[in-house]
Amino acid sequence: MITMSKALTITVFSMTLVFITLTMIFFILKSFKTFIYKEEVVDKKVPVKANIKKELEIEEEDRVVVSLAASIIAGEGKVNPNFHISSIKRIK
């Protein structure tokens, strides 16, 4: 028969063994990353560009399609949800 102290000793030993094993696996996988996937350091000079915002022209047909899609989504399938679209803006 196993006493409570023996059971506690076995439990602590087993948990320690699992923790050590997982730590070893972690360091092995980390070493794979550093040794196998070693990237060469290359200094690439990227030209600095001025922040240029381009306004995309949205055609009237696209506005209508977006309006219809937005009202369908907002209405959640209701027959007459009474939604009014006040403005259309492009979100990136």
XYZ file of N, CA and C in Angstrom:
276
model
N 0.839 -1.178 0.000
C 0.000 0.000 0.000
C 0.886 1.245 0.000
N 0.469 2.235 -0.806
C 1.249 3.464 -0.937
C 0.726 4.482 0.073
N 1.650 5.050 0.811
C 1.260 6.070 1.788
C 1.127 7.419 1.093
N 0.572 8.364 1.828
C 0.356 9.693 1.268
C 1.685 10.367 0.955
N 2.690 10.186 1.771
C 3.992 10.819 1.525
C 4.664 10.232 0.291
N 4.531 8.913 0.078
C 5.098 8.302 -1.130
C 4.373 8.814 -2.377
N 3.063 8.932 -2.302
C 2.289 9.421 -3.439
C 2.672 10.857 -3.767
N 2.852 11.674 -2.737
C 3.258 13.056 -2.943
C 4.654 13.129 -3.544
N 5.564 12.275 -3.081
C 6.929 12.237 -3.617
C 6.917 11.835 -5.091
N 6.140 10.825 -5.421
C 6.053 10.369 -6.818
C 5.456 11.474 -7.693
N 4.439 12.158 -7.197
C 3.797 13.229 -7.958
C 4.759 14.375 -8.228
N 5.467 14.815 -7.190
C 6.411 15.921 -7.352
C 7.542 15.517 -8.286
N 8.061 14.296 -8.136
C 9.130 13.819 -9.014
C 8.655 13.760 -10.465
N 7.449 13.265 -10.684
C 6.921 13.150 -12.051
C 6.712 14.526 -12.679
N 6.167 15.457 -11.908
C 5.954 16.805 -12.437
C 7.279 17.484 -12.752
N 8.283 17.282 -11.914
C 9.607 17.853 -12.162
C 10.217 17.260 -13.423
N 10.071 15.959 -13.592
C 10.607 15.286 -14.776
C 9.934 15.806 -16.049
N 8.628 15.984 -16.019
C 7.907 16.505 -17.184
C 8.342 17.935 -17.478
N 8.488 18.759 -16.447
C 8.915 20.142 -16.631
C 10.309 20.206 -17.242
N 11.224 19.386 -16.753
C 12.592 19.360 -17.298
C 12.574 18.899 -18.750
N 11.766 17.887 -19.060
C 11.677 17.385 -20.435
C 11.126 18.462 -21.374
N 10.083 19.153 -20.948
C 9.521 20.216 -21.787
C 10.503 21.367 -21.973
N 11.274 21.678 -20.943
C 12.287 22.723 -21.058
C 13.364 22.320 -22.056
N 13.777 21.063 -22.015
C 14.781 20.577 -22.972
C 14.244 20.644 -24.398
N 12.995 20.244 -24.599
C 12.390 20.301 -25.936
C 12.313 21.747 -26.418
N 11.983 22.672 -25.524
C 11.925 24.090 -25.874
C 13.276 24.580 -26.375
N 14.353 24.258 -25.644
C 15.671 24.729 -26.049
C 16.158 24.045 -27.324
N 15.784 22.801 -27.543
C 16.148 22.115 -28.790
C 15.471 22.802 -29.973
N 14.180 23.090 -29.844
C 13.466 23.766 -30.933
C 13.979 25.183 -31.155
N 14.347 25.852 -30.084
C 14.903 27.195 -30.213
C 16.257 27.149 -30.913
N 17.052 26.119 -30.647
C 18.351 26.001 -31.313
C 18.178 25.721 -32.804
N 17.129 24.982 -33.185
C 16.851 24.767 -34.600
C 16.628 26.102 -35.293
N 15.905 26.974 -34.641
C 15.612 28.272 -35.235
C 16.883 29.084 -35.430
N 17.789 29.050 -34.466
C 18.992 29.873 -34.571
C 20.025 29.281 -35.513
N 20.136 27.965 -35.577
C 21.177 27.355 -36.403
C 20.717 27.060 -37.826
N 19.533 26.561 -37.998
C 19.078 26.159 -39.328
C 18.567 27.355 -40.123
N 17.775 28.200 -39.500
C 17.167 29.324 -40.204
C 17.933 30.614 -39.963
N 19.227 30.528 -40.026
C 20.055 31.699 -39.784
C 19.983 32.608 -41.006
N 19.534 33.816 -40.809
C 19.407 34.765 -41.907
C 20.637 35.653 -41.957
N 21.026 35.983 -43.177
C 22.150 36.885 -43.342
C 21.676 38.316 -43.110
N 22.487 39.051 -42.402
C 22.141 40.438 -42.120
C 22.608 41.293 -43.286
N 21.669 41.906 -43.959
C 21.969 42.739 -45.112
C 21.372 44.115 -44.848
N 22.206 45.117 -44.975
C 21.721 46.480 -44.797
C 21.144 46.973 -46.114
N 19.854 47.037 -46.154
C 19.179 47.548 -47.345
C 18.696 48.946 -47.028
N 19.134 49.864 -47.835
C 18.698 51.234 -47.632
C 17.448 51.468 -48.464
N 16.389 51.736 -47.777
C 15.113 51.976 -48.427
C 14.942 53.480 -48.571
N 14.694 53.926 -49.782
C 14.508 55.369 -49.955
C 13.258 55.837 -49.213
N 13.402 56.961 -48.573
C 12.292 57.517 -47.815
C 11.367 58.247 -48.781
N 10.140 57.835 -48.766
C 9.153 58.454 -49.646
C 8.275 59.380 -48.828
N 7.902 60.444 -49.448
C 6.985 61.369 -48.788
C 5.618 60.708 -48.694
N 4.939 61.003 -47.627
C 3.604 60.438 -47.453
C 2.659 61.078 -48.454
N 2.309 60.289 -49.436
C 1.421 60.776 -50.487
C 0.115 60.004 -50.381
N -0.949 60.732 -50.171
C -2.259 60.097 -50.091
C -2.963 60.288 -51.418
N -3.395 59.186 -51.955
C -4.115 59.239 -53.214
C -5.581 58.962 -52.939
N -6.379 59.859 -53.374
C -7.809 59.681 -53.252
C -8.273 58.842 -54.435
N -8.843 57.709 -54.123
C -9.360 56.859 -55.179
C -10.774 57.304 -55.525
N -10.977 57.473 -56.795
C -12.292 57.880 -57.241
C -13.198 56.658 -57.283
N -14.294 56.775 -56.608
C -15.262 55.688 -56.592
C -16.385 56.071 -57.543
N -16.630 55.199 -58.473
C -17.667 55.473 -59.455
C -19.044 55.395 -58.797
N -20.002 56.008 -59.438
C -21.360 56.065 -58.888
C -21.963 54.669 -58.751
N -21.676 53.798 -59.710
C -22.203 52.439 -59.650
C -21.641 51.698 -58.435
N -20.352 51.908 -58.150
C -19.747 51.283 -56.976
C -20.385 51.806 -55.694
N -20.708 53.086 -55.671
C -21.361 53.667 -54.491
C -22.726 53.017 -54.246
N -23.448 52.781 -55.309
C -24.768 52.160 -55.173
C -24.629 50.733 -54.655
N -23.667 50.003 -55.192
C -23.451 48.622 -54.759
C -23.063 48.579 -53.289
N -22.162 49.470 -52.885
C -21.742 49.520 -51.486
C -22.913 49.893 -50.593
N -23.722 50.827 -51.024
C -24.887 51.240 -50.238
C -25.861 50.088 -50.040
N -26.123 49.360 -51.110
C -27.037 48.225 -51.008
C -26.476 47.136 -50.096
N -25.192 46.850 -50.240
C -24.575 45.825 -49.396
C -24.600 46.238 -47.927
N -24.323 47.506 -47.654
C -24.329 47.991 -46.272
C -25.725 47.926 -45.672
N -26.725 48.290 -46.437
C -28.082 48.258 -45.892
C -28.572 46.828 -45.691
N -28.155 45.902 -46.544
C -28.524 44.493 -46.357
C -27.881 43.948 -45.091
N -26.606 44.265 -44.896
C -25.897 43.786 -43.709
C -26.477 44.416 -42.449
N -26.761 45.718 -42.499
C -27.286 46.414 -41.327
C -28.705 45.965 -41.001
N -29.488 45.655 -42.011
C -30.868 45.258 -41.792
C -31.029 43.854 -41.264
N -30.014 43.041 -41.374
C -30.006 41.659 -40.891
C -31.210 40.868 -41.397
N -31.566 41.060 -42.644
C -32.619 40.267 -43.254
C -34.033 40.766 -43.000
N -34.199 41.899 -42.324
C -35.535 42.439 -42.077
C -36.079 43.031 -43.377
N -37.399 43.007 -43.520
C -38.023 43.460 -44.755
C -37.877 44.965 -44.937
N -38.157 45.757 -43.916
C -38.096 47.211 -44.025
C -37.376 47.771 -42.795
N -36.042 47.770 -42.782
C -35.321 48.190 -41.573
C -35.222 49.700 -41.393
N -35.565 50.508 -42.408
C -35.508 51.979 -42.345
C -34.110 52.506 -42.044
N -33.129 52.049 -42.752
C -31.771 52.570 -42.630
C -31.535 53.577 -43.743
N -30.866 54.670 -43.407
C -30.518 55.691 -44.382
C -29.007 55.842 -44.385
N -28.407 55.748 -45.553
C -26.958 55.873 -45.681
C -26.638 57.344 -45.879
N -25.844 57.903 -44.951
C -25.548 59.335 -45.013
C -24.261 59.631 -45.769
N -23.264 58.747 -45.682
C -22.020 58.980 -46.418
C -21.349 57.644 -46.705
N -20.507 57.664 -47.724
C -19.764 56.469 -48.113
C -18.291 56.824 -48.087
N -17.520 56.084 -47.285
C -16.077 56.308 -47.198
C -15.371 54.976 -47.360
N -14.250 55.001 -48.037
C -13.464 53.789 -48.233
C -12.578 53.577 -47.013
N -12.624 52.381 -46.447
C -11.809 52.037 -45.282
C -10.815 50.982 -45.707
N -9.541 51.235 -45.404
C -8.509 50.259 -45.777
C -8.133 49.423 -44.595
